[in-house]
Amino acid sequence: MKRSICFSLMSLAGLLLLASTSANAADTVYTYTGSPQLGDVGGYTKTELSLKRGSKTEKIPANDIERVRWDGEPPQLNIARNQEQNGNYTAALEEYKKAQAGASENLKKDLLFMIARANLKKAQANPAELDAAIKMLDDFIKGNPDHFRYYPAEKLLGEAYLAKKDFVNANSSFGKVERSPWKNYQMDAKNMKARVLLAQGNTKGALDAFNAVAKMDGKTEGELASKRAAQLGSALCLEKEGKPQEAIKLLDDMIKNVSSQQKALLAEAYIKKGDCYQAMGESKEALIAYLHVDVLFPSEPALHAEALYHLSNLWGKVQQQERGAEARAILKQQYPESEWAQKASGS
């Protein structure tokens, strides 16, 4: 009985301590590998964030930080984050900009990153906006060289330069990410450098680079995701080399093993499956592949626009012209400035 009472008292004390910590905690750090952590952000560098909890200070690696909910931030900011995640970039940007008024210094800096990130995602379906997105990311990096979002910002900047076919600056940004202290970031950067090679027409060099990443050991979720991204890259190369069946086999294996949270990766995999089936003259299978993107991943605007373009052409081949016209109308309405809308207008 005494042992049971002691245990109950200890449990109660623990709950009271947790409640006290939660009540006094100002910031919440959400990580990829654990539960949300409550405390006061005491500072950060490009590689870690310091979280004070009572008399203790915990160092959280920057590559494990999904997001931070800052003390005093407006409640609607969570809605804005969800809007960005769901691909509603215009609505998300409006809320992010509203939140800048009266924000704390920490929140202001984080908002600059979120605004730059959302602008780039929006620009991926509208190349005319790429220059503005590049400037925002570059300004954030130069103004915050020791921020815990430094490396993610560099990767996004590299992606923006790659989209513009500015291969020198793309490689420069990816090189900085490759010099980060984390293996998953290093693997990711190697994948992106391989994409630069592929965009330059060096398919063999790109395939070798992707295969090298795919063969690396992967233990953490981030490292495994990078391995899957390398598989996707290898499939892109095989498709370019005129080996669609081999590419499809690789893509199917990747899709089977990748996390459902890797939306961009999955969306691109289905796009490439569709491309491979079209190369093989199998319209029905191609349509099904592109349809996955339309139904499951409309939050990836550039890939969604590409899927809609192919669907607008393929529906007619299975005697469903009305659905093809519907896909073309959605493409022109949602992504009027995209290359795929322009192609649809010319077809």
mmCIF file of C-alpha atoms in Angstrom:
data_model
loop_
_atom_site.group_PDB
_atom_site.id
_atom_site.type_symbol
_atom_site.label_atom_id
_atom_site.label_comp_id
_atom_site.label_asym_id
_atom_site.label_seq_id
_atom_site.Cartn_x
_atom_site.Cartn_y
_atom_site.Cartn_z
ATOM 1 C CA MET A 1 0.000 0.000 0.000
ATOM 2 C CA LYS A 2 2.786 2.454 0.963
ATOM 3 C CA ARG A 3 4.596 1.676 -2.287
ATOM 4 C CA SER A 4 1.397 2.390 -4.249
ATOM 5 C CA ILE A 5 0.858 5.694 -2.407
ATOM 6 C CA CYS A 6 4.478 6.747 -3.039
ATOM 7 C CA PHE A 7 4.141 5.908 -6.726
ATOM 8 C CA SER A 8 0.904 7.919 -6.961
ATOM 9 C CA LEU A 9 2.501 10.909 -5.246
ATOM 10 C CA MET A 10 5.501 10.765 -7.588
ATOM 11 C CA SER A 11 3.216 10.597 -10.628
ATOM 12 C CA LEU A 12 1.198 13.539 -9.349
ATOM 13 C CA ALA A 13 4.380 15.549 -8.762
ATOM 14 C CA GLY A 14 5.497 14.817 -12.317
ATOM 15 C CA LEU A 15 2.182 15.942 -13.750
ATOM 16 C CA LEU A 16 2.273 19.141 -11.691
ATOM 17 C CA LEU A 17 5.805 19.861 -12.907
ATOM 18 C CA LEU A 18 4.771 19.297 -16.513
ATOM 19 C CA ALA A 19 1.725 21.523 -16.091
ATOM 20 C CA SER A 20 3.880 24.240 -14.521
ATOM 21 C CA THR A 21 6.412 24.023 -17.353
ATOM 22 C CA SER A 22 3.638 24.171 -19.970
ATOM 23 C CA ALA A 23 1.988 27.162 -18.308
ATOM 24 C CA ASN A 24 5.244 29.156 -18.191
ATOM 25 C CA ALA A 25 6.618 28.020 -21.544
ATOM 26 C CA ALA A 26 6.639 30.718 -24.186
ATOM 27 C CA ASP A 27 7.652 28.854 -27.350
ATOM 28 C CA THR A 28 6.904 25.421 -28.806
ATOM 29 C CA VAL A 29 9.412 23.643 -31.037
ATOM 30 C CA TYR A 30 7.939 20.946 -33.283
ATOM 31 C CA THR A 31 10.487 18.366 -34.384
ATOM 32 C CA TYR A 32 10.457 15.618 -36.978
ATOM 33 C CA THR A 33 11.621 12.932 -34.577
ATOM 34 C CA GLY A 34 9.759 13.554 -31.329
ATOM 35 C CA SER A 35 6.987 15.287 -29.438
ATOM 36 C CA PRO A 36 6.615 19.096 -29.356
ATOM 37 C CA GLN A 37 9.046 20.665 -26.895
ATOM 38 C CA LEU A 38 8.001 23.580 -24.700
ATOM 39 C CA GLY A 39 10.310 26.284 -23.386
ATOM 40 C CA ASP A 40 11.911 29.623 -24.210
ATOM 41 C CA VAL A 41 14.115 29.917 -27.284
ATOM 42 C CA GLY A 42 17.278 31.428 -25.896
ATOM 43 C CA GLY A 43 19.106 31.716 -29.192
ATOM 44 C CA TYR A 44 20.101 29.805 -32.308
ATOM 45 C CA THR A 45 22.741 29.297 -34.945
ATOM 46 C CA LYS A 46 22.495 27.832 -38.426
ATOM 47 C CA THR A 47 23.015 24.363 -36.911
ATOM 48 C CA GLU A 48 21.015 24.363 -33.655
ATOM 49 C CA LEU A 49 18.417 26.059 -31.501
ATOM 50 C CA SER A 50 18.739 26.550 -27.719
ATOM 51 C CA LEU A 51 15.569 25.867 -25.726
ATOM 52 C CA LYS A 52 15.502 26.854 -22.061
ATOM 53 C CA ARG A 53 13.318 24.846 -19.695
ATOM 54 C CA GLY A 54 13.712 25.951 -16.127
ATOM 55 C CA SER A 55 17.379 25.701 -15.192
ATOM 56 C CA LYS A 56 18.190 23.457 -18.158
ATOM 57 C CA THR A 57 18.995 24.351 -21.763
ATOM 58 C CA GLU A 58 18.521 21.804 -24.550
ATOM 59 C CA LYS A 59 20.189 22.047 -27.944
ATOM 60 C CA ILE A 60 17.927 21.009 -30.819
ATOM 61 C CA PRO A 61 19.638 20.304 -34.185
ATOM 62 C CA ALA A 62 18.344 22.632 -36.884
ATOM 63 C CA ASN A 63 17.710 19.751 -39.297
ATOM 64 C CA ASP A 64 15.225 18.259 -36.815
ATOM 65 C CA ILE A 65 13.100 21.423 -36.542
ATOM 66 C CA GLU A 66 9.864 21.275 -38.468
ATOM 67 C CA ARG A 67 8.515 24.591 -37.153
ATOM 68 C CA VAL A 68 8.401 26.849 -34.108
ATOM 69 C CA ARG A 69 5.277 28.300 -32.557
ATOM 70 C CA TRP A 70 6.514 31.575 -31.098
ATOM 71 C CA ASP A 71 5.275 33.245 -27.946
ATOM 72 C CA GLY A 72 2.524 35.744 -28.732
ATOM 73 C CA GLU A 73 2.019 34.725 -32.354
ATOM 74 C CA PRO A 74 -1.563 35.164 -33.633
ATOM 75 C CA PRO A 75 -3.650 31.959 -33.605
ATOM 76 C CA GLN A 76 -4.523 32.309 -37.299
ATOM 77 C CA LEU A 77 -0.864 31.747 -38.164
ATOM 78 C CA ASN A 78 -1.441 28.009 -37.770
ATOM 79 C CA ILE A 79 -4.178 28.310 -40.389
ATOM 80 C CA ALA A 80 -1.721 30.088 -42.686
ATOM 81 C CA ARG A 81 0.804 27.271 -42.250
ATOM 82 C CA ASN A 82 -1.894 24.735 -43.139
ATOM 83 C CA GLN A 83 -2.868 26.778 -46.192
ATOM 84 C CA GLU A 84 0.730 26.715 -47.382
ATOM 85 C CA GLN A 85 0.940 22.961 -46.776
ATOM 86 C CA ASN A 86 -2.257 22.473 -48.794
ATOM 87 C CA GLY A 87 -0.965 24.540 -51.704
ATOM 88 C CA ASN A 88 -3.083 27.660 -51.044
ATOM 89 C CA TYR A 89 -0.059 29.926 -51.355
ATOM 90 C CA THR A 90 -1.863 33.193 -52.087
ATOM 91 C CA ALA A 91 -4.045 32.843 -48.989
ATOM 92 C CA ALA A 92 -1.068 31.760 -46.883
ATOM 93 C CA LEU A 93 0.985 34.752 -48.006
ATOM 94 C CA GLU A 94 -1.785 37.161 -47.082
ATOM 95 C CA GLU A 95 -1.900 35.789 -43.536
ATOM 96 C CA TYR A 96 1.889 35.660 -43.176
ATOM 97 C CA LYS A 97 2.139 39.318 -44.152
ATOM 98 C CA LYS A 98 -0.625 40.311 -41.737
ATOM 99 C CA ALA A 99 1.217 38.544 -38.916
ATOM 100 C CA GLN A 100 4.304 40.704 -39.458
ATOM 101 C CA ALA A 101 2.650 43.683 -37.779
ATOM 102 C CA GLY A 102 3.578 43.722 -34.089
ATOM 103 C CA ALA A 103 5.478 40.420 -34.305
ATOM 104 C CA SER A 104 8.414 39.665 -32.005
ATOM 105 C CA GLU A 105 11.908 39.741 -33.489
ATOM 106 C CA ASN A 106 12.091 35.929 -33.594
ATOM 107 C CA LEU A 107 8.708 35.658 -35.292
ATOM 108 C CA LYS A 108 9.546 38.410 -37.798
ATOM 109 C CA LYS A 109 12.626 36.539 -38.972
ATOM 110 C CA ASP A 110 10.774 33.237 -39.195
ATOM 111 C CA LEU A 111 7.988 34.937 -41.153
ATOM 112 C CA LEU A 112 10.533 36.253 -43.660
ATOM 113 C CA PHE A 113 11.571 32.654 -44.297
ATOM 114 C CA MET A 114 7.970 31.404 -44.534
ATOM 115 C CA ILE A 115 7.035 34.202 -46.949
ATOM 116 C CA ALA A 116 10.082 33.497 -49.127
ATOM 117 C CA ARG A 117 9.312 29.757 -49.104
ATOM 118 C CA ALA A 118 5.651 30.240 -50.049
ATOM 119 C CA ASN A 119 6.592 32.692 -52.798
ATOM 120 C CA LEU A 120 8.959 30.158 -54.344
ATOM 121 C CA LYS A 121 6.352 27.386 -54.229
ATOM 122 C CA LYS A 122 3.888 29.732 -55.910
ATOM 123 C CA ALA A 123 6.494 30.673 -58.516
ATOM 124 C CA GLN A 124 7.082 27.032 -59.426
ATOM 125 C CA ALA A 125 3.815 27.174 -61.371
ATOM 126 C CA ASN A 126 4.493 30.692 -62.665
ATOM 127 C CA PRO A 127 8.075 31.176 -63.886
ATOM 128 C CA ALA A 128 7.517 34.936 -64.243
ATOM 129 C CA GLU A 129 7.603 35.133 -60.437
ATOM 130 C CA LEU A 130 10.927 33.301 -60.035
ATOM 131 C CA ASP A 131 13.104 36.413 -59.944
ATOM 132 C CA ALA A 132 11.105 37.905 -57.073
ATOM 133 C CA ALA A 133 11.225 34.595 -55.197
ATOM 134 C CA ILE A 134 14.995 34.379 -55.680
ATOM 135 C CA LYS A 135 15.456 37.900 -54.326
ATOM 136 C CA MET A 136 13.396 37.133 -51.216
ATOM 137 C CA LEU A 137 15.382 33.997 -50.456
ATOM 138 C CA ASP A 138 18.690 35.715 -51.143
ATOM 139 C CA ASP A 139 17.714 38.649 -48.898
ATOM 140 C CA PHE A 140 16.735 36.275 -46.103
ATOM 141 C CA ILE A 141 20.037 34.379 -46.306
ATOM 142 C CA LYS A 142 22.178 37.519 -46.427
ATOM 143 C CA GLY A 143 20.231 39.144 -43.604
ATOM 144 C CA ASN A 144 20.173 36.024 -41.426
ATOM 145 C CA PRO A 145 23.385 34.055 -42.066
ATOM 146 C CA ASP A 146 23.201 32.355 -38.649
ATOM 147 C CA HIS A 147 19.497 31.505 -38.602
ATOM 148 C CA PHE A 148 18.327 27.933 -38.017
ATOM 149 C CA ARG A 149 16.525 28.158 -41.390
ATOM 150 C CA TYR A 150 19.751 29.001 -43.232
ATOM 151 C CA TYR A 151 20.289 25.600 -44.870
ATOM 152 C CA PRO A 152 16.626 25.076 -45.900
ATOM 153 C CA ALA A 153 16.707 28.563 -47.430
ATOM 154 C CA GLU A 154 19.885 27.721 -49.366
ATOM 155 C CA LYS A 155 18.282 24.559 -50.728
ATOM 156 C CA LEU A 156 15.181 26.479 -51.827
ATOM 157 C CA LEU A 157 17.391 29.104 -53.463
ATOM 158 C CA GLY A 158 19.208 26.360 -55.356
ATOM 159 C CA GLU A 159 15.881 24.962 -56.549
ATOM 160 C CA ALA A 160 14.840 28.407 -57.744
ATOM 161 C CA TYR A 161 18.081 28.855 -59.701
ATOM 162 C CA LEU A 162 17.687 25.360 -61.166
ATOM 163 C CA ALA A 163 14.164 26.253 -62.321
ATOM 164 C CA LYS A 164 15.695 29.298 -64.072
ATOM 165 C CA LYS A 165 18.432 27.098 -65.591
ATOM 166 C CA ASP A 166 21.061 29.151 -63.767
ATOM 167 C CA PHE A 167 23.217 26.112 -63.134
ATOM 168 C CA VAL A 168 26.240 27.928 -61.673
ATOM 169 C CA ASN A 169 24.259 29.577 -58.885
ATOM 170 C CA ALA A 170 22.192 26.423 -58.349
ATOM 171 C CA ASN A 171 25.347 24.385 -57.745
ATOM 172 C CA SER A 172 26.695 27.100 -55.467
ATOM 173 C CA SER A 173 23.644 26.920 -53.201
ATOM 174 C CA PHE A 174 23.522 23.117 -53.223
ATOM 175 C CA GLY A 175 27.239 23.055 -52.419
ATOM 176 C CA LYS A 176 26.616 25.066 -49.259
ATOM 177 C CA VAL A 177 23.914 22.606 -48.202
ATOM 178 C CA GLU A 178 26.291 19.727 -48.910
ATOM 179 C CA ARG A 179 28.747 21.242 -46.426
ATOM 180 C CA SER A 180 26.156 21.131 -43.627
ATOM 181 C CA PRO A 181 26.907 18.760 -40.705
ATOM 182 C CA TRP A 182 23.982 16.375 -41.342
ATOM 183 C CA LYS A 183 24.032 13.334 -43.576
ATOM 184 C CA ASN A 184 20.441 13.709 -44.810
ATOM 185 C CA TYR A 185 21.134 17.292 -45.952
ATOM 186 C CA GLN A 186 24.363 16.157 -47.614
ATOM 187 C CA MET A 187 22.529 13.373 -49.453
ATOM 188 C CA ASP A 188 19.782 15.772 -50.490
ATOM 189 C CA ALA A 189 22.332 18.224 -51.867
ATOM 190 C CA LYS A 190 24.039 15.461 -53.876
ATOM 191 C CA ASN A 191 20.644 14.578 -55.369
ATOM 192 C CA MET A 192 20.050 18.188 -56.355
ATOM 193 C CA LYS A 193 23.502 18.461 -57.930
ATOM 194 C CA ALA A 194 22.634 15.351 -59.930
ATOM 195 C CA ARG A 195 19.476 17.115 -61.108
ATOM 196 C CA VAL A 196 21.647 19.974 -62.323
ATOM 197 C CA LEU A 197 23.675 17.477 -64.379
ATOM 198 C CA LEU A 198 20.460 16.025 -65.792
ATOM 199 C CA ALA A 199 19.160 19.492 -66.704
ATOM 200 C CA GLN A 200 22.478 20.154 -68.480
ATOM 201 C CA GLY A 201 22.010 17.019 -70.571
ATOM 202 C CA ASN A 202 24.626 14.909 -68.767
ATOM 203 C CA THR A 203 22.341 11.921 -68.243
ATOM 204 C CA LYS A 204 25.126 9.429 -67.562
ATOM 205 C CA GLY A 205 26.776 11.667 -64.993
ATOM 206 C CA ALA A 206 23.434 12.293 -63.329
ATOM 207 C CA LEU A 207 22.605 8.573 -63.225
ATOM 208 C CA ASP A 208 25.957 7.763 -61.617
ATOM 209 C CA ALA A 209 25.405 10.497 -59.023
ATOM 210 C CA PHE A 210 21.872 9.351 -58.191
ATOM 211 C CA ASN A 211 22.950 5.718 -57.937
ATOM 212 C CA ALA A 212 25.752 6.693 -55.557
ATOM 213 C CA VAL A 213 23.242 8.319 -53.180
ATOM 214 C CA ALA A 214 20.818 5.397 -53.488
ATOM 215 C CA LYS A 215 23.587 3.034 -52.346
ATOM 216 C CA MET A 216 24.458 5.081 -49.248
ATOM 217 C CA ASP A 217 23.424 3.808 -45.834
ATOM 218 C CA GLY A 218 20.242 5.381 -44.534
ATOM 219 C CA LYS A 219 18.976 5.099 -40.973
ATOM 220 C CA THR A 220 16.955 8.209 -40.148
ATOM 221 C CA GLU A 221 13.707 9.177 -41.875
ATOM 222 C CA GLY A 222 15.504 12.042 -43.600
ATOM 223 C CA GLU A 223 18.266 9.805 -44.909
ATOM 224 C CA LEU A 224 15.763 7.222 -46.172
ATOM 225 C CA ALA A 225 13.785 9.988 -47.903
ATOM 226 C CA SER A 226 16.981 11.099 -49.664
ATOM 227 C CA LYS A 227 17.587 7.517 -50.824
ATOM 228 C CA ARG A 228 14.056 7.409 -52.278
ATOM 229 C CA ALA A 229 14.658 10.752 -53.994
ATOM 230 C CA ALA A 230 17.798 9.246 -55.532
ATOM 231 C CA GLN A 231 15.724 6.331 -56.844
ATOM 232 C CA LEU A 232 13.365 8.812 -58.444
ATOM 233 C CA GLY A 233 16.315 10.609 -59.987
ATOM 234 C CA SER A 234 17.673 7.354 -61.399
ATOM 235 C CA ALA A 235 14.268 6.669 -62.943
ATOM 236 C CA LEU A 236 14.316 10.132 -64.567
ATOM 237 C CA CYS A 237 17.628 9.225 -66.172
ATOM 238 C CA LEU A 238 16.418 5.836 -67.375
ATOM 239 C CA GLU A 239 13.376 7.470 -68.967
ATOM 240 C CA LYS A 240 15.665 9.972 -70.720
ATOM 241 C CA GLU A 241 17.793 7.068 -71.983
ATOM 242 C CA GLY A 242 14.715 5.458 -73.578
ATOM 243 C CA LYS A 243 14.281 2.740 -70.956
ATOM 244 C CA PRO A 244 10.716 3.364 -69.718
ATOM 245 C CA GLN A 245 10.081 -0.171 -68.457
ATOM 246 C CA GLU A 246 13.161 -0.094 -66.243
ATOM 247 C CA ALA A 247 12.175 3.355 -65.013
ATOM 248 C CA ILE A 248 8.650 2.208 -64.115
ATOM 249 C CA LYS A 249 10.018 -0.712 -62.122
ATOM 250 C CA LEU A 250 12.220 1.648 -60.131
ATOM 251 C CA LEU A 251 9.366 4.117 -59.630
ATOM 252 C CA ASP A 252 7.000 1.413 -58.392
ATOM 253 C CA ASP A 253 9.578 0.289 -55.849
ATOM 254 C CA MET A 254 10.082 3.867 -54.679
ATOM 255 C CA ILE A 255 6.343 4.573 -54.392
ATOM 256 C CA LYS A 256 5.862 1.401 -52.355
ATOM 257 C CA ASN A 257 8.508 2.391 -49.815
ATOM 258 C CA VAL A 258 8.318 6.178 -49.564
ATOM 259 C CA SER A 259 6.484 7.920 -46.710
ATOM 260 C CA SER A 260 3.050 9.326 -47.546
ATOM 261 C CA GLN A 261 4.284 12.655 -46.141
ATOM 262 C CA GLN A 262 6.715 13.025 -49.063
ATOM 263 C CA LYS A 263 4.049 14.551 -51.291
ATOM 264 C CA ALA A 264 6.327 16.265 -53.801
ATOM 265 C CA LEU A 265 8.354 13.091 -54.250
ATOM 266 C CA LEU A 266 5.276 10.942 -54.806
ATOM 267 C CA ALA A 267 3.669 13.454 -57.144
ATOM 268 C CA GLU A 268 6.766 13.585 -59.343
ATOM 269 C CA ALA A 269 7.018 9.794 -59.313
ATOM 270 C CA TYR A 270 3.469 9.484 -60.691
ATOM 271 C CA ILE A 271 4.183 12.180 -63.291
ATOM 272 C CA LYS A 272 7.198 10.213 -64.491
ATOM 273 C CA LYS A 273 5.215 6.972 -64.530
ATOM 274 C CA GLY A 274 2.734 8.705 -66.785
ATOM 275 C CA ASP A 275 5.540 9.933 -69.048
ATOM 276 C CA CYS A 276 6.965 6.419 -69.300
ATOM 277 C CA TYR A 277 3.600 4.860 -70.125
ATOM 278 C CA GLN A 278 3.017 7.504 -72.795
ATOM 279 C CA ALA A 279 6.410 6.685 -74.299
ATOM 280 C CA MET A 280 5.276 3.058 -74.463
ATOM 281 C CA GLY A 281 1.965 4.035 -76.098
ATOM 282 C CA GLU A 282 -0.123 2.879 -73.124
ATOM 283 C CA SER A 283 -2.565 5.776 -72.764
ATOM 284 C CA LYS A 284 -4.861 4.240 -70.152
ATOM 285 C CA GLU A 285 -2.035 3.441 -67.746
ATOM 286 C CA ALA A 286 -0.566 6.917 -68.299
ATOM 287 C CA LEU A 287 -3.922 8.521 -67.540
ATOM 288 C CA ILE A 288 -4.193 6.591 -64.267
ATOM 289 C CA ALA A 289 -0.711 7.716 -63.237
ATOM 290 C CA TYR A 290 -1.431 11.407 -63.915
ATOM 291 C CA LEU A 291 -4.805 11.091 -62.216
ATOM 292 C CA HIS A 292 -3.038 10.176 -58.977
ATOM 293 C CA VAL A 293 -1.470 13.651 -58.990
ATOM 294 C CA ASP A 294 -4.747 15.414 -59.733
ATOM 295 C CA VAL A 295 -6.617 13.573 -56.977
ATOM 296 C CA LEU A 296 -3.957 13.134 -54.278
ATOM 297 C CA PHE A 297 -1.427 15.923 -54.764
ATOM 298 C CA PRO A 298 -3.101 19.135 -55.984
ATOM 299 C CA SER A 299 -1.043 20.966 -53.326
ATOM 300 C CA GLU A 300 2.039 20.596 -55.583
ATOM 301 C CA PRO A 301 1.209 23.333 -58.104
ATOM 302 C CA ALA A 302 3.914 22.802 -60.735
ATOM 303 C CA LEU A 303 3.331 19.048 -60.852
ATOM 304 C CA HIS A 304 -0.450 19.432 -60.671
ATOM 305 C CA ALA A 305 -0.368 21.778 -63.668
ATOM 306 C CA GLU A 306 1.706 19.244 -65.601
ATOM 307 C CA ALA A 307 -0.694 16.431 -64.712
ATOM 308 C CA LEU A 308 -3.720 18.475 -65.796
ATOM 309 C CA TYR A 309 -2.110 19.173 -69.159
ATOM 310 C CA HIS A 310 -1.561 15.482 -69.849
ATOM 311 C CA LEU A 311 -5.038 14.573 -68.577
ATOM 312 C CA SER A 312 -6.594 17.150 -70.909
ATOM 313 C CA ASN A 313 -5.102 15.237 -73.830
ATOM 314 C CA LEU A 314 -5.457 11.671 -72.559
ATOM 315 C CA TRP A 315 -9.124 11.720 -71.569
ATOM 316 C CA GLY A 316 -10.053 12.054 -75.232
ATOM 317 C CA LYS A 317 -8.117 8.883 -76.044
ATOM 318 C CA VAL A 318 -10.438 6.902 -73.775
ATOM 319 C CA GLN A 319 -13.554 8.539 -75.242
ATOM 320 C CA GLN A 320 -14.132 10.994 -72.391
ATOM 321 C CA GLN A 321 -13.678 14.322 -74.160
ATOM 322 C CA GLU A 322 -15.744 16.232 -71.586
ATOM 323 C CA ARG A 323 -13.338 15.300 -68.803
ATOM 324 C CA GLY A 324 -10.459 16.398 -71.001
ATOM 325 C CA ALA A 325 -12.106 19.786 -71.518
ATOM 326 C CA GLU A 326 -12.699 20.038 -67.774
ATOM 327 C CA ALA A 327 -9.030 19.334 -67.009
ATOM 328 C CA ARG A 328 -7.961 21.970 -69.545
ATOM 329 C CA ALA A 329 -10.337 24.538 -68.019
ATOM 330 C CA ILE A 330 -8.997 23.894 -64.492
ATOM 331 C CA LEU A 331 -5.433 24.172 -65.778
ATOM 332 C CA LYS A 332 -6.085 27.562 -67.378
ATOM 333 C CA GLN A 333 -8.024 28.824 -64.373
ATOM 334 C CA GLN A 334 -5.633 27.731 -61.609
ATOM 335 C CA TYR A 335 -2.288 28.027 -63.413
ATOM 336 C CA PRO A 336 -2.792 30.561 -66.233
ATOM 337 C CA GLU A 337 0.888 31.588 -66.355
ATOM 338 C CA SER A 338 2.352 28.081 -66.268
ATOM 339 C CA GLU A 339 4.132 26.583 -69.265
ATOM 340 C CA TRP A 340 1.514 23.829 -69.289
ATOM 341 C CA ALA A 341 -1.387 26.280 -69.641
ATOM 342 C CA GLN A 342 0.452 27.907 -72.534
ATOM 343 C CA LYS A 343 1.001 24.517 -74.163
ATOM 344 C CA ALA A 344 -2.686 23.705 -73.715
ATOM 345 C CA SER A 345 -3.644 26.985 -75.381
ATOM 346 C CA GLY A 346 -1.447 26.160 -78.331
ATOM 347 C CA SER A 347 -2.705 22.612 -78.725
#
